Coordinates of C-alpha atoms in Angstrom, one line a residue:
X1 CA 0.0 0.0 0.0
X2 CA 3.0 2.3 0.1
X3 CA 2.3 4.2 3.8
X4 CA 5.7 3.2 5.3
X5 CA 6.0 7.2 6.2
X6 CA 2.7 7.0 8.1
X7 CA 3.0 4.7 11.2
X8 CA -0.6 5.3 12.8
X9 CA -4.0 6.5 12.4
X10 CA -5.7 8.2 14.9
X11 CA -10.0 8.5 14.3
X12 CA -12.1 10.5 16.7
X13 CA -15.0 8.1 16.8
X14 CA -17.5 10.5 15.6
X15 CA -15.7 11.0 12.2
X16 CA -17.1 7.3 11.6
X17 CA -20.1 7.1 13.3
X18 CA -21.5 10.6 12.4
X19 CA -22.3 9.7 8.7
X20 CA -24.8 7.6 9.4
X21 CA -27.5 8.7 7.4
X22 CA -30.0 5.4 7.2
X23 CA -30.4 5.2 10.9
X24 CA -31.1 8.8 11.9
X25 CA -33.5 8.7 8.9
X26 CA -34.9 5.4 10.8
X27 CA -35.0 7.4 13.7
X28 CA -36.3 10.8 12.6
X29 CA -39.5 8.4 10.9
X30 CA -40.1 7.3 14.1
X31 CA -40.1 10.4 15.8
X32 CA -42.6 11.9 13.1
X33 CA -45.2 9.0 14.2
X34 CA -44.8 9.8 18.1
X35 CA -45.7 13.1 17.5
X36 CA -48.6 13.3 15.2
X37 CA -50.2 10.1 16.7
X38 CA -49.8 10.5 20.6
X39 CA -48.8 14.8 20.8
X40 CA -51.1 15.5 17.7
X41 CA -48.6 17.3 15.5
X42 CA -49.4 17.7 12.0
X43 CA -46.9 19.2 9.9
X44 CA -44.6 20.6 12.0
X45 CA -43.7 17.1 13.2
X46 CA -41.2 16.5 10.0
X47 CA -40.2 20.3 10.2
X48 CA -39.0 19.3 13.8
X49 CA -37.0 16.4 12.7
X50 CA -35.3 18.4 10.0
X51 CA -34.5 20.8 12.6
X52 CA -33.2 18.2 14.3
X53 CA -30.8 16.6 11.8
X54 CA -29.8 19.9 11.0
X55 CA -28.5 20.6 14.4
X56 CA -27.2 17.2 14.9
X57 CA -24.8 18.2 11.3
X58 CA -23.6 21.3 12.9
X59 CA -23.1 19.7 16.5
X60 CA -19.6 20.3 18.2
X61 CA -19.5 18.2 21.5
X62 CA -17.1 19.8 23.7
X63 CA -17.2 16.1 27.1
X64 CA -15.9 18.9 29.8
X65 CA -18.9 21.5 29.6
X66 CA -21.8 19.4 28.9
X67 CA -23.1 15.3 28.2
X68 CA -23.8 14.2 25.1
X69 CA -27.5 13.1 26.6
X70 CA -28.0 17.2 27.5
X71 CA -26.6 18.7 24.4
X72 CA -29.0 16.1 21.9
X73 CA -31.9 16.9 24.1
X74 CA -31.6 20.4 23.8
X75 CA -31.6 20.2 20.1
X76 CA -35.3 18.8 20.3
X77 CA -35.7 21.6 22.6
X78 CA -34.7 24.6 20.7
X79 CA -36.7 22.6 17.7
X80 CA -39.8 22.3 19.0
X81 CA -39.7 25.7 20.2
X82 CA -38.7 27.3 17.1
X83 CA -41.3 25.3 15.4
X84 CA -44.5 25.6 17.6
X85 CA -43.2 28.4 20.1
X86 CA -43.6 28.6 23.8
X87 CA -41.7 26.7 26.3
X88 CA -41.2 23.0 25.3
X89 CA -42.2 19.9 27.3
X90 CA -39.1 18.2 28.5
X91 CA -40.9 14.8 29.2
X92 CA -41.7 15.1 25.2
X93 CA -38.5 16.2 24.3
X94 CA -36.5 13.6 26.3
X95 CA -39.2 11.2 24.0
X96 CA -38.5 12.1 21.0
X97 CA -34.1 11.9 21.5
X98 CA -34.4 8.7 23.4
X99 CA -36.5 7.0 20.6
X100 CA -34.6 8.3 17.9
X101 CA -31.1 6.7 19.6
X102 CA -32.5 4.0 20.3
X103 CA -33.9 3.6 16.4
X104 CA -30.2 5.0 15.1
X105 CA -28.4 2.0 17.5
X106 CA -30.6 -0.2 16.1
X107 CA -29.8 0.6 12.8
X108 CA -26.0 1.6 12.8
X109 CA -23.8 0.0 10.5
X110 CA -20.1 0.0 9.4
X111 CA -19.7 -2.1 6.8
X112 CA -17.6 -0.6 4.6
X113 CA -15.8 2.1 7.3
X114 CA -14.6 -2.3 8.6
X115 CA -14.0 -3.3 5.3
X116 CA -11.5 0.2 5.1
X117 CA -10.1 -0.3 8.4
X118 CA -9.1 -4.1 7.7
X119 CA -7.2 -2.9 4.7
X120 CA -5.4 0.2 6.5
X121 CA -4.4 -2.5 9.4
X122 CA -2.0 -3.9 7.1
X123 CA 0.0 -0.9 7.0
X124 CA -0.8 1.3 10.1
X125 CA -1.9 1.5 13.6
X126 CA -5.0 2.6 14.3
X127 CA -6.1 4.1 17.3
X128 CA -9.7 5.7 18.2
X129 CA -10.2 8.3 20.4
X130 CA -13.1 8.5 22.0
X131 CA -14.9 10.6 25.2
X132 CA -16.0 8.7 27.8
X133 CA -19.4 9.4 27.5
X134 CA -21.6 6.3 28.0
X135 CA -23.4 7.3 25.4
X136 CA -20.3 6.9 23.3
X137 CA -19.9 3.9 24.8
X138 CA -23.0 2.5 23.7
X139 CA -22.5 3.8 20.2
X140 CA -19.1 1.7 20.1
X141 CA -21.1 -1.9 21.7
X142 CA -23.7 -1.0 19.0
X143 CA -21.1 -0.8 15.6
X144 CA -18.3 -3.4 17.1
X145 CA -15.8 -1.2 15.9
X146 CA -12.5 -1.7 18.7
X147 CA -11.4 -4.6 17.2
X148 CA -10.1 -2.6 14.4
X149 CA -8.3 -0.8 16.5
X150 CA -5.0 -1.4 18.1
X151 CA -6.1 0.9 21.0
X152 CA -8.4 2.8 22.3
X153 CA -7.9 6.2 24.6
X154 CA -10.3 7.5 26.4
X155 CA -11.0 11.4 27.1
X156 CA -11.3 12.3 30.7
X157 CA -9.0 8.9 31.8
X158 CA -6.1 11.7 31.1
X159 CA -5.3 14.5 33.0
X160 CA -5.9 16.7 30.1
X161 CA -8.7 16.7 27.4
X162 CA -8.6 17.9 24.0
X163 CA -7.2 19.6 21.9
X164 CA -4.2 19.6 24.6
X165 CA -1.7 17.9 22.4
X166 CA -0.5 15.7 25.7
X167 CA -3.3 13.3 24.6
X168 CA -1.0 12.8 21.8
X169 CA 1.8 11.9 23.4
X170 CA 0.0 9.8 25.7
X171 CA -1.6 7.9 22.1
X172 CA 2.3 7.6 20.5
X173 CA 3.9 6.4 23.9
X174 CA 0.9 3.6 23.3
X175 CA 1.4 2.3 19.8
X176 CA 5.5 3.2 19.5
X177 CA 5.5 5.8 17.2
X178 CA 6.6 9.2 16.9
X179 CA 4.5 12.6 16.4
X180 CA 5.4 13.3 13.1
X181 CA 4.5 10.0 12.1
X182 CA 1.1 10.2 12.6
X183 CA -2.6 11.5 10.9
X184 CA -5.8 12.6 13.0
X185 CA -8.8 11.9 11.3
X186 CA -12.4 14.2 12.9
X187 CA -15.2 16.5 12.4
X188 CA -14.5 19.1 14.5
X189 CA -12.4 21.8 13.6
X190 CA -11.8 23.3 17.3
X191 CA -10.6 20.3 18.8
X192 CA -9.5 17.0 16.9
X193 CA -8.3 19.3 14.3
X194 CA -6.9 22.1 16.7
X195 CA -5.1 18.9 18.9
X196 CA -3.1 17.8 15.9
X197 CA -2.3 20.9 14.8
X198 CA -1.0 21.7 18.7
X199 CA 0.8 18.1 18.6
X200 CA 2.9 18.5 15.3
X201 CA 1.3 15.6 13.7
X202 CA 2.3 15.2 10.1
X203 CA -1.4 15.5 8.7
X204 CA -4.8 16.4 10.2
X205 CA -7.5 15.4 8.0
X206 CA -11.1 17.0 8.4
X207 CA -14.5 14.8 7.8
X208 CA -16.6 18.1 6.8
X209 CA -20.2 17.5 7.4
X210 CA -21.8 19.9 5.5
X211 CA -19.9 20.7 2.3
X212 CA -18.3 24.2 3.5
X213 CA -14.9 25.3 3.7
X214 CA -13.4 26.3 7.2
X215 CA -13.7 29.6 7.6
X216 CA -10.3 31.9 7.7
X217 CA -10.9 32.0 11.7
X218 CA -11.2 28.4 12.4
X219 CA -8.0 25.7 12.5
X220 CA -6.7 25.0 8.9
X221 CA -6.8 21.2 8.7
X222 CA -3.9 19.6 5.9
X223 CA -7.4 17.5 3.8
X224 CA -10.8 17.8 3.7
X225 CA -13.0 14.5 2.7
X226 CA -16.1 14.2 2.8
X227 CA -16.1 10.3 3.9
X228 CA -13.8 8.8 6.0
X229 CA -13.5 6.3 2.8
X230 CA -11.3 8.7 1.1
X231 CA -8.8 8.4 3.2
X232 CA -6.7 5.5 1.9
X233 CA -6.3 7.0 -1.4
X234 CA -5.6 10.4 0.8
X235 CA -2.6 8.6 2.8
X236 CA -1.2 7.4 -0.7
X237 CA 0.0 10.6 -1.3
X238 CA 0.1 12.5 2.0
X239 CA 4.1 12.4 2.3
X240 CA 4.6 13.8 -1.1
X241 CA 1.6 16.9 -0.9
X242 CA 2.7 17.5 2.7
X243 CA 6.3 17.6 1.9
X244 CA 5.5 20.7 -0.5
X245 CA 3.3 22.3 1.1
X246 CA 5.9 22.4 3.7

């Protein structure tokens, strides 16, 4: 595969879980029949759920200032509101976000993100990064992704969370490979971006959600894909465009 320059891989987990389209779809069509048939929505119920999805596209989970649970609930929350107006009900609210995890768990699926990973193994380390959340937790029992992994760190177990670049150190120390050896994979700009930036990594590589370029304020990742599946044919050539742009 030609990667001998890049020793390891490291994923934030929602860079592979995020794109799942098919089971928040599941989950948004079982939200829409909660609320017209027991809250008597109309309408507004699919204008909700697009809300919703919208939201979840644009969501950057920061594990020290909030959960996961909080900050998905909310989004139903500020939905409803700005759908039907008023305050919302939280025992609906809560309703709609547990039933549409429950629905996306159900439905979650990594077939071809395993079928990439099993390839990349040959060559690489790979190494997720994850928060701690049990809600992440739960997200990794339901894909039976971490045996694709060669290890696993944990936000929170260290004494330092992103994007302090320690977390890096602590992740080569792990696997036996230098800094500079090494490629971050995540959504989010402001902190798995930021961290290998901080680190000294030799590439960061940015899953952007919604088809727009960083803006001039935000961290400046080395790649943008739009599917983690690019990224073998990316690491083909990220010696030579990083040794340029250099």
């Amino acid at each position: 595969m030609g990667l001998s320059q890049v020793w390891a891989v490291f994923f934030d987990l929602d860079s592979i879980l995020i794109n799942m389209p098919r089971g928040s779809r599941k989950g948004m069509l079982e939200v829409i029949k909660l609320l017209q048939s027991k809250y008597h929505f109309k309408e507004e119920a699919e204008v909700i759920c697009d809300k919703v999805q919208i939201k979840l596209s644009k969501e950057c989970f920061h594990p020290s200032n909030t959960c996961i649970t909080d900050l998905r609930t909310l989004h139903w929350v500020e939905a409803i509101q700005e759908t039907k107006g008023g305050a919302a009900n939280r025992k609906l609210t809560e309703g709609c976000y547990f039933l549409w995890k429950s629905t996306y768990l159900q439905h979650m699926t990594l077939a071809d993100v395993k079928a990439m990973f099993t390839e990349l193994q040959k060559d690489v380390c790979l190494l997720l990064l994850t928060n701690g959340e049990r809600q992440t937790q739960k997200e990794i029992e339901a894909c039976a992704c971490l045996s694709y992994f060669d290890a696993n760190v944990v936000d929170g177990e260290q004494k330092v969370e992103k994007p302090a670049p320690s977390i890096f150190y602590y992740s080569c120390d792990l696997l036996g490979v230098e800094l500079g050896d090494c490629v971050m994979v995540g959504d989010t700009l402001e902190t798995d971006i930021q961290e290998g930036l901080n680190a000294g990594l030799k590439a960061t590589v940015w899953k952007d959600k919604n088809g727009m370029e960083p803006l001039k304020s935000s961290p400046m990742p080395h790649y943008i894909v739009s599917s983690v599946l690019e990224l073998p044919a990316l690491l083909q050539s990220v010696d030579y465009k990083v040794s340029v742009s250099a």
